[in-house]
Amino acid sequence: MIEIDIAVVGGGLAGLNAALTAAQLGRRTTVFCGAAPGGLLLSIESIHGLPEHPEGVPGYDLGPMTQEAAMDAGAECLSSEVETLTRDGDRWLLRSAEGSYRARAVILAPGSDLCQLGVPGEEAYTGKGVSHCASCDAPMLRGRTVAVVGGGDAACQEALTIAQFASQVHLLVRGVALRARPEWQQRIAAQPKITPRFGAVVEAVLGEAAVTGLRLAGGETLPVDAVFVYAGLVPHTAWLGDLVPLEADGRIIVDVELQTPVAGVFAAGAARAGSSGQAAQAQADGVAAAQAAHRYLGSL
């Protein structure tokens, strides 16, 4: 059993910045990153809104850079996920494939999972034209017609990445307007290859050996060679059970200092209540949660 001060659950931007800050504050810190430090950021071609990267930075660079900074500060980064988290007296017991740890405080930063459309054909054609990673798959779609489902920041960012390769991009938005920040809406409007379609609801993914089209509500068939799904996020919190109170949408309830109603447990990033899901806020959350955990330990 390894004794530590602070355990950070999650290797996204919030978790890695929490580990970095906690280590800088002199706390014995372990972060359970999972197999791919950076989380959903790894699939984003360019992350904007971070002061230290005014021109944007690829998520697949930002994740490893932040992990390296956390390790340089003294945090231990594990490539395993937390299998169980239980109270052990006045401590918290975390078990993973790389061993068991007892922590005096825990920062939950489990992040979110991408929503699935939940329509016929989606699962069958995943990897055969259904994708969630533009930076991975867009280069293989040169000159093709592609659909992107979603109207938020991620959907717009990925549509712009895909437009560098595809000949035409249909941006399928369920609502009547884009939800993305103005800067992304302006870029979408300036890209002639991208055609937003509002009120577009996908009912099925069609194909043979690979994706050949989409069936939309109303009976229209839209021929496409691939579809990228960015239709929202689901907090990765179901595994917590009743350990901490959750909102109806699964987000972790916190106060202004990012502490949950359970003493010694904090939450940061996209999985906590009130999060905007933006990278800059995840980064700030990690710092704030680590500082709050540090103060909590100092009060014991």
PDB file of C-alpha atoms in Angstrom, residues 1-290:
ATOM      1  CA  MET A   1       0.000   0.000   0.000  1.00  0.00           C
ATOM      2  CA  ILE A   2       1.467   3.342  -1.096  1.00  0.00           C
ATOM      3  CA  GLU A   3       0.638   6.392   1.036  1.00  0.00           C
ATOM      4  CA  ILE A   4       0.212   9.727  -0.755  1.00  0.00           C
ATOM      5  CA  ASP A   5      -1.287  13.138  -0.063  1.00  0.00           C
ATOM      6  CA  ILE A   6      -3.406  13.703  -3.164  1.00  0.00           C
ATOM      7  CA  ALA A   7      -4.726  11.269  -5.743  1.00  0.00           C
ATOM      8  CA  VAL A   8      -5.931  12.706  -9.063  1.00  0.00           C
ATOM      9  CA  VAL A   9      -8.342  10.561 -11.044  1.00  0.00           C
ATOM     10  CA  GLY A  10      -8.192  11.392 -14.742  1.00  0.00           C
ATOM     11  CA  GLY A  11      -5.474  12.283 -17.220  1.00  0.00           C
ATOM     12  CA  GLY A  12      -7.154  15.049 -19.190  1.00  0.00           C
ATOM     13  CA  LEU A  13      -6.195  18.705 -19.045  1.00  0.00           C
ATOM     14  CA  ALA A  14      -7.924  19.243 -15.674  1.00  0.00           C
ATOM     15  CA  GLY A  15      -6.355  16.188 -14.056  1.00  0.00           C
ATOM     16  CA  LEU A  16      -2.857  16.819 -15.356  1.00  0.00           C
ATOM     17  CA  ASN A  17      -2.916  20.463 -14.257  1.00  0.00           C
ATOM     18  CA  ALA A  18      -4.225  19.411 -10.849  1.00  0.00           C
ATOM     19  CA  ALA A  19      -1.320  16.972 -10.514  1.00  0.00           C
ATOM     20  CA  LEU A  20       1.158  19.602 -11.692  1.00  0.00           C
ATOM     21  CA  THR A  21      -0.109  22.189  -9.196  1.00  0.00           C
ATOM     22  CA  ALA A  22      -0.355  19.750  -6.275  1.00  0.00           C
ATOM     23  CA  ALA A  23       3.217  18.600  -6.873  1.00  0.00           C
ATOM     24  CA  GLN A  24       4.436  22.197  -7.101  1.00  0.00           C
ATOM     25  CA  LEU A  25       2.785  22.808  -3.722  1.00  0.00           C
ATOM     26  CA  GLY A  26       4.930  20.027  -2.258  1.00  0.00           C
ATOM     27  CA  ARG A  27       2.216  17.379  -1.976  1.00  0.00           C
ATOM     28  CA  ARG A  28       2.927  13.719  -2.692  1.00  0.00           C
ATOM     29  CA  THR A  29       0.735  13.316  -5.738  1.00  0.00           C
ATOM     30  CA  THR A  30      -0.252  10.455  -8.020  1.00  0.00           C
ATOM     31  CA  VAL A  31      -2.397  10.946 -11.128  1.00  0.00           C
ATOM     32  CA  PHE A  32      -4.187   8.004 -12.710  1.00  0.00           C
ATOM     33  CA  CYS A  33      -4.005   8.973 -16.385  1.00  0.00           C
ATOM     34  CA  GLY A  34      -5.312   5.894 -18.122  1.00  0.00           C
ATOM     35  CA  ALA A  35      -3.829   4.628 -21.360  1.00  0.00           C
ATOM     36  CA  ALA A  36      -3.744   7.988 -23.158  1.00  0.00           C
ATOM     37  CA  PRO A  37      -2.861  11.126 -21.145  1.00  0.00           C
ATOM     38  CA  GLY A  38      -4.785  14.050 -22.582  1.00  0.00           C
ATOM     39  CA  GLY A  39      -8.195  12.396 -22.845  1.00  0.00           C
ATOM     40  CA  LEU A  40     -10.478  13.697 -25.587  1.00  0.00           C
ATOM     41  CA  LEU A  41      -7.965  16.468 -26.312  1.00  0.00           C
ATOM     42  CA  LEU A  42      -5.838  13.962 -28.202  1.00  0.00           C
ATOM     43  CA  SER A  43      -8.267  13.964 -31.129  1.00  0.00           C
ATOM     44  CA  ILE A  44      -8.459  17.775 -31.458  1.00  0.00           C
ATOM     45  CA  GLU A  45      -6.273  19.309 -34.136  1.00  0.00           C
ATOM     46  CA  SER A  46      -6.088  22.792 -32.632  1.00  0.00           C
ATOM     47  CA  ILE A  47      -7.083  23.963 -29.133  1.00  0.00           C
ATOM     48  CA  HIS A  48      -7.671  27.682 -28.748  1.00  0.00           C
ATOM     49  CA  GLY A  49      -8.330  29.950 -25.785  1.00  0.00           C
ATOM     50  CA  LEU A  50      -5.172  29.181 -23.800  1.00  0.00           C
ATOM     51  CA  PRO A  51      -3.085  32.320 -23.101  1.00  0.00           C
ATOM     52  CA  GLU A  52       0.188  30.434 -23.370  1.00  0.00           C
ATOM     53  CA  HIS A  53      -0.775  29.184 -26.855  1.00  0.00           C
ATOM     54  CA  PRO A  54      -2.386  32.201 -28.574  1.00  0.00           C
ATOM     55  CA  GLU A  55      -2.178  30.601 -32.013  1.00  0.00           C
ATOM     56  CA  GLY A  56      -3.665  27.310 -30.832  1.00  0.00           C
ATOM     57  CA  VAL A  57      -2.000  24.012 -30.008  1.00  0.00           C
ATOM     58  CA  PRO A  58      -2.750  20.425 -31.089  1.00  0.00           C
ATOM     59  CA  GLY A  59      -4.350  18.390 -28.337  1.00  0.00           C
ATOM     60  CA  TYR A  60      -2.017  15.492 -29.055  1.00  0.00           C
ATOM     61  CA  ASP A  61       0.877  17.824 -28.170  1.00  0.00           C
ATOM     62  CA  LEU A  62      -0.735  19.586 -25.216  1.00  0.00           C
ATOM     63  CA  GLY A  63      -1.588  16.395 -23.316  1.00  0.00           C
ATOM     64  CA  PRO A  64       1.935  14.937 -23.286  1.00  0.00           C
ATOM     65  CA  MET A  65       3.487  18.368 -22.605  1.00  0.00           C
ATOM     66  CA  THR A  66       1.322  18.846 -19.528  1.00  0.00           C
ATOM     67  CA  GLN A  67       2.031  15.321 -18.328  1.00  0.00           C
ATOM     68  CA  GLU A  68       5.764  15.896 -18.668  1.00  0.00           C
ATOM     69  CA  ALA A  69       5.486  19.143 -16.697  1.00  0.00           C
ATOM     70  CA  ALA A  70       3.580  17.337 -13.925  1.00  0.00           C
ATOM     71  CA  MET A  71       6.215  14.609 -13.738  1.00  0.00           C
ATOM     72  CA  ASP A  72       9.032  17.172 -13.717  1.00  0.00           C
ATOM     73  CA  ALA A  73       7.316  18.811 -10.735  1.00  0.00           C
ATOM     74  CA  GLY A  74       7.348  15.482  -8.889  1.00  0.00           C
ATOM     75  CA  ALA A  75       3.940  13.952  -9.597  1.00  0.00           C
ATOM     76  CA  GLU A  76       3.720  10.237 -10.283  1.00  0.00           C
ATOM     77  CA  CYS A  77       1.766   9.518 -13.481  1.00  0.00           C
ATOM     78  CA  LEU A  78       0.272   6.053 -13.882  1.00  0.00           C
ATOM     79  CA  SER A  79      -0.980   4.657 -17.186  1.00  0.00           C
ATOM     80  CA  SER A  80      -3.760   2.722 -15.450  1.00  0.00           C
ATOM     81  CA  GLU A  81      -7.267   3.766 -14.471  1.00  0.00           C
ATOM     82  CA  VAL A  82      -8.794   3.622 -11.010  1.00  0.00           C
ATOM     83  CA  GLU A  83     -10.710   0.366 -10.647  1.00  0.00           C
ATOM     84  CA  THR A  84     -12.231   1.101  -7.240  1.00  0.00           C
ATOM     85  CA  LEU A  85     -12.360   4.149  -4.964  1.00  0.00           C
ATOM     86  CA  THR A  86     -13.526   3.604  -1.383  1.00  0.00           C
ATOM     87  CA  ARG A  87     -13.226   5.316   1.978  1.00  0.00           C
ATOM     88  CA  ASP A  88     -10.641   3.791   4.329  1.00  0.00           C
ATOM     89  CA  GLY A  89     -11.041   5.464   7.706  1.00  0.00           C
ATOM     90  CA  ASP A  90      -9.983   9.069   7.217  1.00  0.00           C
ATOM     91  CA  ARG A  91      -8.250   8.202   3.930  1.00  0.00           C
ATOM     92  CA  TRP A  92      -9.289   7.120   0.444  1.00  0.00           C
ATOM     93  CA  LEU A  93      -8.260   3.762  -1.000  1.00  0.00           C
ATOM     94  CA  LEU A  94      -7.675   3.627  -4.749  1.00  0.00           C
ATOM     95  CA  ARG A  95      -6.961   0.354  -6.518  1.00  0.00           C
ATOM     96  CA  SER A  96      -5.563   0.101 -10.027  1.00  0.00           C
ATOM     97  CA  ALA A  97      -3.673  -2.364 -12.182  1.00  0.00           C
ATOM     98  CA  GLU A  98      -0.432  -0.717 -11.026  1.00  0.00           C
ATOM     99  CA  GLY A  99      -1.082  -1.039  -7.312  1.00  0.00           C
ATOM    100  CA  SER A 100      -3.102   0.282  -4.387  1.00  0.00           C
ATOM    101  CA  TYR A 101      -2.796   3.787  -2.968  1.00  0.00           C
ATOM    102  CA  ARG A 102      -4.106   5.493   0.165  1.00  0.00           C
ATOM    103  CA  ALA A 103      -4.678   9.216  -0.272  1.00  0.00           C
ATOM    104  CA  ARG A 104      -5.616  11.955   2.167  1.00  0.00           C
ATOM    105  CA  ALA A 105      -7.527  13.831  -0.546  1.00  0.00           C
ATOM    106  CA  VAL A 106      -8.879  12.996  -3.991  1.00  0.00           C
ATOM    107  CA  ILE A 107      -9.418  15.191  -7.042  1.00  0.00           C
ATOM    108  CA  LEU A 108     -11.931  13.713  -9.483  1.00  0.00           C
ATOM    109  CA  ALA A 109     -11.245  14.763 -13.072  1.00  0.00           C
ATOM    110  CA  PRO A 110     -12.618  11.801 -15.044  1.00  0.00           C
ATOM    111  CA  GLY A 111     -13.625  13.888 -18.045  1.00  0.00           C
ATOM    112  CA  SER A 112     -16.390  13.018 -20.476  1.00  0.00           C
ATOM    113  CA  ASP A 113     -17.152  10.568 -23.241  1.00  0.00           C
ATOM    114  CA  LEU A 114     -18.421  11.552 -26.669  1.00  0.00           C
ATOM    115  CA  CYS A 115     -22.136  11.053 -27.164  1.00  0.00           C
ATOM    116  CA  GLN A 116     -23.231   8.413 -29.610  1.00  0.00           C
ATOM    117  CA  LEU A 117     -26.066   9.079 -32.033  1.00  0.00           C
ATOM    118  CA  GLY A 118     -27.684   5.799 -31.063  1.00  0.00           C
ATOM    119  CA  VAL A 119     -29.019   5.156 -34.565  1.00  0.00           C
ATOM    120  CA  PRO A 120     -28.962   2.048 -36.758  1.00  0.00           C
ATOM    121  CA  GLY A 121     -25.660   1.549 -38.576  1.00  0.00           C
ATOM    122  CA  GLU A 122     -23.575   3.726 -36.272  1.00  0.00           C
ATOM    123  CA  GLU A 123     -21.916   0.866 -34.405  1.00  0.00           C
ATOM    124  CA  ALA A 124     -21.646  -1.380 -37.463  1.00  0.00           C
ATOM    125  CA  TYR A 125     -19.746   1.261 -39.459  1.00  0.00           C
ATOM    126  CA  THR A 126     -17.524   2.596 -36.685  1.00  0.00           C
ATOM    127  CA  GLY A 127     -14.039   2.484 -38.175  1.00  0.00           C
ATOM    128  CA  LYS A 128     -15.589   2.086 -41.630  1.00  0.00           C
ATOM    129  CA  GLY A 129     -16.597   5.693 -42.119  1.00  0.00           C
ATOM    130  CA  VAL A 130     -18.012   6.570 -38.699  1.00  0.00           C
ATOM    131  CA  SER A 131     -15.340   8.447 -36.734  1.00  0.00           C
ATOM    132  CA  HIS A 132     -14.758  10.766 -33.779  1.00  0.00           C
ATOM    133  CA  CYS A 133     -11.240  11.892 -34.739  1.00  0.00           C
ATOM    134  CA  ALA A 134     -10.763  14.346 -37.593  1.00  0.00           C
ATOM    135  CA  SER A 135      -6.990  14.593 -37.172  1.00  0.00           C
ATOM    136  CA  CYS A 136      -6.790  10.785 -37.438  1.00  0.00           C
ATOM    137  CA  ASP A 137      -9.089  10.109 -40.379  1.00  0.00           C
ATOM    138  CA  ALA A 138      -9.563  13.315 -42.389  1.00  0.00           C
ATOM    139  CA  PRO A 139      -6.308  12.895 -44.402  1.00  0.00           C
ATOM    140  CA  MET A 140      -7.786   9.689 -45.877  1.00  0.00           C
ATOM    141  CA  LEU A 141     -10.815  11.588 -47.201  1.00  0.00           C
ATOM    142  CA  ARG A 142      -9.201  13.815 -49.807  1.00  0.00           C
ATOM    143  CA  GLY A 143     -11.742  14.867 -52.400  1.00  0.00           C
ATOM    144  CA  ARG A 144     -14.611  13.095 -50.611  1.00  0.00           C
ATOM    145  CA  THR A 145     -17.960  14.275 -49.282  1.00  0.00           C
ATOM    146  CA  VAL A 146     -18.185  14.150 -45.483  1.00  0.00           C
ATOM    147  CA  ALA A 147     -20.761  14.922 -42.792  1.00  0.00           C
ATOM    148  CA  VAL A 148     -20.080  16.295 -39.319  1.00  0.00           C
ATOM    149  CA  VAL A 149     -22.854  15.967 -36.732  1.00  0.00           C
ATOM    150  CA  GLY A 150     -23.000  18.695 -34.080  1.00  0.00           C
ATOM    151  CA  GLY A 151     -23.125  22.444 -33.665  1.00  0.00           C
ATOM    152  CA  GLY A 152     -20.748  23.212 -30.804  1.00  0.00           C
ATOM    153  CA  ASP A 153     -17.081  24.210 -30.644  1.00  0.00           C
ATOM    154  CA  ALA A 154     -15.770  20.684 -31.212  1.00  0.00           C
ATOM    155  CA  ALA A 155     -17.973  20.059 -34.243  1.00  0.00           C
ATOM    156  CA  CYS A 156     -16.939  23.351 -35.849  1.00  0.00           C
ATOM    157  CA  GLN A 157     -13.237  22.823 -35.106  1.00  0.00           C
ATOM    158  CA  GLU A 158     -13.302  19.335 -36.572  1.00  0.00           C
ATOM    159  CA  ALA A 159     -15.319  20.430 -39.615  1.00  0.00           C
ATOM    160  CA  LEU A 160     -12.624  23.001 -40.367  1.00  0.00           C
ATOM    161  CA  THR A 161      -9.922  20.346 -40.031  1.00  0.00           C
ATOM    162  CA  ILE A 162     -11.811  17.996 -42.369  1.00  0.00           C
ATOM    163  CA  ALA A 163     -12.349  20.791 -44.907  1.00  0.00           C
ATOM    164  CA  GLN A 164      -8.577  20.904 -45.457  1.00  0.00           C
ATOM    165  CA  PHE A 165      -8.923  17.526 -47.161  1.00  0.00           C
ATOM    166  CA  ALA A 166     -12.547  16.811 -48.162  1.00  0.00           C
ATOM    167  CA  SER A 167     -14.220  18.434 -51.167  1.00  0.00           C
ATOM    168  CA  GLN A 168     -17.493  19.072 -49.298  1.00  0.00           C
ATOM    169  CA  VAL A 169     -18.489  19.038 -45.615  1.00  0.00           C
ATOM    170  CA  HIS A 170     -22.108  18.953 -44.476  1.00  0.00           C
ATOM    171  CA  LEU A 171     -22.351  20.315 -40.916  1.00  0.00           C
ATOM    172  CA  LEU A 172     -25.547  18.754 -39.568  1.00  0.00           C
ATOM    173  CA  VAL A 173     -27.009  20.787 -36.708  1.00  0.00           C
ATOM    174  CA  ARG A 174     -30.084  19.529 -34.856  1.00  0.00           C
ATOM    175  CA  GLY A 175     -31.059  23.040 -33.700  1.00  0.00           C
ATOM    176  CA  VAL A 176     -31.712  26.268 -35.564  1.00  0.00           C
ATOM    177  CA  ALA A 177     -28.266  27.805 -35.000  1.00  0.00           C
ATOM    178  CA  LEU A 178     -24.675  26.928 -34.164  1.00  0.00           C
ATOM    179  CA  ARG A 179     -23.836  26.813 -30.448  1.00  0.00           C
ATOM    180  CA  ALA A 180     -20.128  27.395 -31.030  1.00  0.00           C
ATOM    181  CA  ARG A 181     -18.278  30.516 -29.959  1.00  0.00           C
ATOM    182  CA  PRO A 182     -18.424  33.442 -32.429  1.00  0.00           C
ATOM    183  CA  GLU A 183     -14.851  32.889 -33.632  1.00  0.00           C
ATOM    184  CA  TRP A 184     -15.710  29.365 -34.783  1.00  0.00           C
ATOM    185  CA  GLN A 185     -18.958  30.499 -36.401  1.00  0.00           C
ATOM    186  CA  GLN A 186     -17.026  33.134 -38.342  1.00  0.00           C
ATOM    187  CA  ARG A 187     -14.503  30.569 -39.546  1.00  0.00           C
ATOM    188  CA  ILE A 188     -17.281  28.219 -40.622  1.00  0.00           C
ATOM    189  CA  ALA A 189     -18.960  31.024 -42.590  1.00  0.00           C
ATOM    190  CA  ALA A 190     -15.649  31.825 -44.306  1.00  0.00           C
ATOM    191  CA  GLN A 191     -14.984  28.232 -45.414  1.00  0.00           C
ATOM    192  CA  PRO A 192     -16.789  27.602 -48.736  1.00  0.00           C
ATOM    193  CA  LYS A 193     -16.448  23.836 -48.461  1.00  0.00           C
ATOM    194  CA  ILE A 194     -18.629  23.722 -45.322  1.00  0.00           C
ATOM    195  CA  THR A 195     -22.410  23.856 -45.628  1.00  0.00           C
ATOM    196  CA  PRO A 196     -24.324  24.099 -42.312  1.00  0.00           C
ATOM    197  CA  ARG A 197     -27.710  22.376 -42.390  1.00  0.00           C
ATOM    198  CA  PHE A 198     -30.011  23.314 -39.523  1.00  0.00           C
ATOM    199  CA  GLY A 199     -32.787  21.124 -38.192  1.00  0.00           C
ATOM    200  CA  ALA A 200     -30.946  18.089 -39.555  1.00  0.00           C
ATOM    201  CA  VAL A 201     -31.523  14.924 -37.518  1.00  0.00           C
ATOM    202  CA  VAL A 202     -29.704  11.708 -38.431  1.00  0.00           C
ATOM    203  CA  GLU A 203     -31.951   8.630 -38.238  1.00  0.00           C
ATOM    204  CA  ALA A 204     -29.570   6.011 -39.647  1.00  0.00           C
ATOM    205  CA  VAL A 205     -26.076   5.492 -41.026  1.00  0.00           C
ATOM    206  CA  LEU A 206     -26.213   3.728 -44.398  1.00  0.00           C
ATOM    207  CA  GLY A 207     -23.542   1.639 -46.050  1.00  0.00           C
ATOM    208  CA  GLU A 208     -22.297  -1.531 -47.662  1.00  0.00           C
ATOM    209  CA  ALA A 209     -18.652  -2.343 -46.993  1.00  0.00           C
ATOM    210  CA  ALA A 210     -18.322   1.205 -45.613  1.00  0.00           C
ATOM    211  CA  VAL A 211     -20.468   4.295 -45.092  1.00  0.00           C
ATOM    212  CA  THR A 212     -22.325   5.445 -48.194  1.00  0.00           C
ATOM    213  CA  GLY A 213     -24.780   7.927 -46.723  1.00  0.00           C
ATOM    214  CA  LEU A 214     -27.112   9.061 -43.967  1.00  0.00           C
ATOM    215  CA  ARG A 215     -30.864   8.884 -43.652  1.00  0.00           C
ATOM    216  CA  LEU A 216     -32.215  12.124 -42.215  1.00  0.00           C
ATOM    217  CA  ALA A 217     -35.525  12.819 -40.520  1.00  0.00           C
ATOM    218  CA  GLY A 218     -38.106  13.449 -43.202  1.00  0.00           C
ATOM    219  CA  GLY A 219     -36.819  10.633 -45.381  1.00  0.00           C
ATOM    220  CA  GLU A 220     -33.959  12.414 -47.149  1.00  0.00           C
ATOM    221  CA  THR A 221     -30.888  10.341 -48.006  1.00  0.00           C
ATOM    222  CA  LEU A 222     -27.644  12.311 -47.870  1.00  0.00           C
ATOM    223  CA  PRO A 223     -24.777  10.628 -49.784  1.00  0.00           C
ATOM    224  CA  VAL A 224     -21.511  10.888 -47.829  1.00  0.00           C
ATOM    225  CA  ASP A 225     -18.311   8.884 -47.605  1.00  0.00           C
ATOM    226  CA  ALA A 226     -17.850   9.377 -43.860  1.00  0.00           C
ATOM    227  CA  VAL A 227     -19.538  10.883 -40.816  1.00  0.00           C
ATOM    228  CA  PHE A 228     -17.822  12.443 -37.794  1.00  0.00           C
ATOM    229  CA  VAL A 229     -19.937  12.593 -34.645  1.00  0.00           C
ATOM    230  CA  TYR A 230     -19.514  15.508 -32.190  1.00  0.00           C
ATOM    231  CA  ALA A 231     -23.015  15.633 -30.737  1.00  0.00           C
ATOM    232  CA  GLY A 232     -22.141  16.470 -27.145  1.00  0.00           C
ATOM    233  CA  LEU A 233     -20.471  14.945 -24.110  1.00  0.00           C
ATOM    234  CA  VAL A 234     -21.520  12.535 -21.371  1.00  0.00           C
ATOM    235  CA  PRO A 235     -19.694  12.904 -18.006  1.00  0.00           C
ATOM    236  CA  HIS A 236     -17.638   9.801 -17.240  1.00  0.00           C
ATOM    237  CA  THR A 237     -19.037   9.450 -13.732  1.00  0.00           C
ATOM    238  CA  ALA A 238     -21.293   6.367 -13.708  1.00  0.00           C
ATOM    239  CA  TRP A 239     -18.471   4.343 -12.141  1.00  0.00           C
ATOM    240  CA  LEU A 240     -18.620   6.540  -9.018  1.00  0.00           C
ATOM    241  CA  GLY A 241     -21.964   5.074  -7.951  1.00  0.00           C
ATOM    242  CA  ASP A 242     -23.202   6.908  -4.862  1.00  0.00           C
ATOM    243  CA  LEU A 243     -19.723   7.936  -3.689  1.00  0.00           C
ATOM    244  CA  VAL A 244     -20.456  11.623  -4.347  1.00  0.00           C
ATOM    245  CA  PRO A 245     -23.702  13.432  -5.213  1.00  0.00           C
ATOM    246  CA  LEU A 246     -24.321  13.928  -8.935  1.00  0.00           C
ATOM    247  CA  GLU A 247     -26.627  16.212 -10.863  1.00  0.00           C
ATOM    248  CA  ALA A 248     -29.336  14.705 -13.067  1.00  0.00           C
ATOM    249  CA  ASP A 249     -26.995  14.835 -16.083  1.00  0.00           C
ATOM    250  CA  GLY A 250     -24.259  12.958 -14.197  1.00  0.00           C
ATOM    251  CA  ARG A 251     -22.000  15.896 -13.383  1.00  0.00           C
ATOM    252  CA  ILE A 252     -20.341  16.052  -9.970  1.00  0.00           C
ATOM    253  CA  ILE A 253     -21.794  18.610  -7.578  1.00  0.00           C
ATOM    254  CA  VAL A 254     -19.205  21.041  -6.185  1.00  0.00           C
ATOM    255  CA  ASP A 255     -19.086  24.312  -4.273  1.00  0.00           C
ATOM    256  CA  VAL A 256     -17.218  27.470  -5.307  1.00  0.00           C
ATOM    257  CA  GLU A 257     -13.919  25.889  -4.209  1.00  0.00           C
ATOM    258  CA  LEU A 258     -14.605  22.767  -6.312  1.00  0.00           C
ATOM    259  CA  GLN A 259     -15.122  20.625  -3.199  1.00  0.00           C
ATOM    260  CA  THR A 260     -17.865  18.019  -3.312  1.00  0.00           C
ATOM    261  CA  PRO A 261     -20.240  17.548  -0.359  1.00  0.00           C
ATOM    262  CA  VAL A 262     -17.891  14.703   0.683  1.00  0.00           C
ATOM    263  CA  ALA A 263     -14.990  16.031   2.771  1.00  0.00           C
ATOM    264  CA  GLY A 264     -11.630  15.646   1.093  1.00  0.00           C
ATOM    265  CA  VAL A 265     -13.038  14.973  -2.384  1.00  0.00           C
ATOM    266  CA  PHE A 266     -12.812  17.648  -5.077  1.00  0.00           C
ATOM    267  CA  ALA A 267     -13.803  17.696  -8.748  1.00  0.00           C
ATOM    268  CA  ALA A 268     -12.461  19.497 -11.804  1.00  0.00           C
ATOM    269  CA  GLY A 269     -12.961  19.656 -15.529  1.00  0.00           C
ATOM    270  CA  ALA A 270     -15.809  18.692 -17.816  1.00  0.00           C
ATOM    271  CA  ALA A 271     -17.320  16.199 -15.361  1.00  0.00           C
ATOM    272  CA  ARG A 272     -18.018  18.759 -12.640  1.00  0.00           C
ATOM    273  CA  ALA A 273     -21.267  20.707 -12.402  1.00  0.00           C
ATOM    274  CA  GLY A 274     -21.205  24.080 -14.114  1.00  0.00           C
ATOM    275  CA  SER A 275     -18.279  23.345 -16.423  1.00  0.00           C
ATOM    276  CA  SER A 276     -18.314  24.910 -19.873  1.00  0.00           C
ATOM    277  CA  GLY A 277     -16.234  22.041 -21.217  1.00  0.00           C
ATOM    278  CA  GLN A 278     -13.658  24.444 -22.650  1.00  0.00           C
ATOM    279  CA  ALA A 279      -9.944  23.701 -22.400  1.00  0.00           C
ATOM    280  CA  ALA A 280      -9.099  26.962 -20.619  1.00  0.00           C
ATOM    281  CA  GLN A 281     -11.620  26.241 -17.890  1.00  0.00           C
ATOM    282  CA  ALA A 282     -10.410  22.658 -17.481  1.00  0.00           C
ATOM    283  CA  GLN A 283      -6.890  23.965 -17.034  1.00  0.00           C
ATOM    284  CA  ALA A 284      -8.020  26.555 -14.468  1.00  0.00           C
ATOM    285  CA  ASP A 285     -10.155  23.950 -12.687  1.00  0.00           C
ATOM    286  CA  GLY A 286      -7.165  21.693 -12.198  1.00  0.00           C
ATOM    287  CA  VAL A 287      -5.163  24.481 -10.594  1.00  0.00           C
ATOM    288  CA  ALA A 288      -8.055  25.604  -8.375  1.00  0.00           C
ATOM    289  CA  ALA A 289      -8.926  22.073  -7.229  1.00  0.00           C
ATOM    290  CA  ALA A 290      -5.301  21.340  -6.305  1.00  0.00           C
TER     291      ALA A 290
END
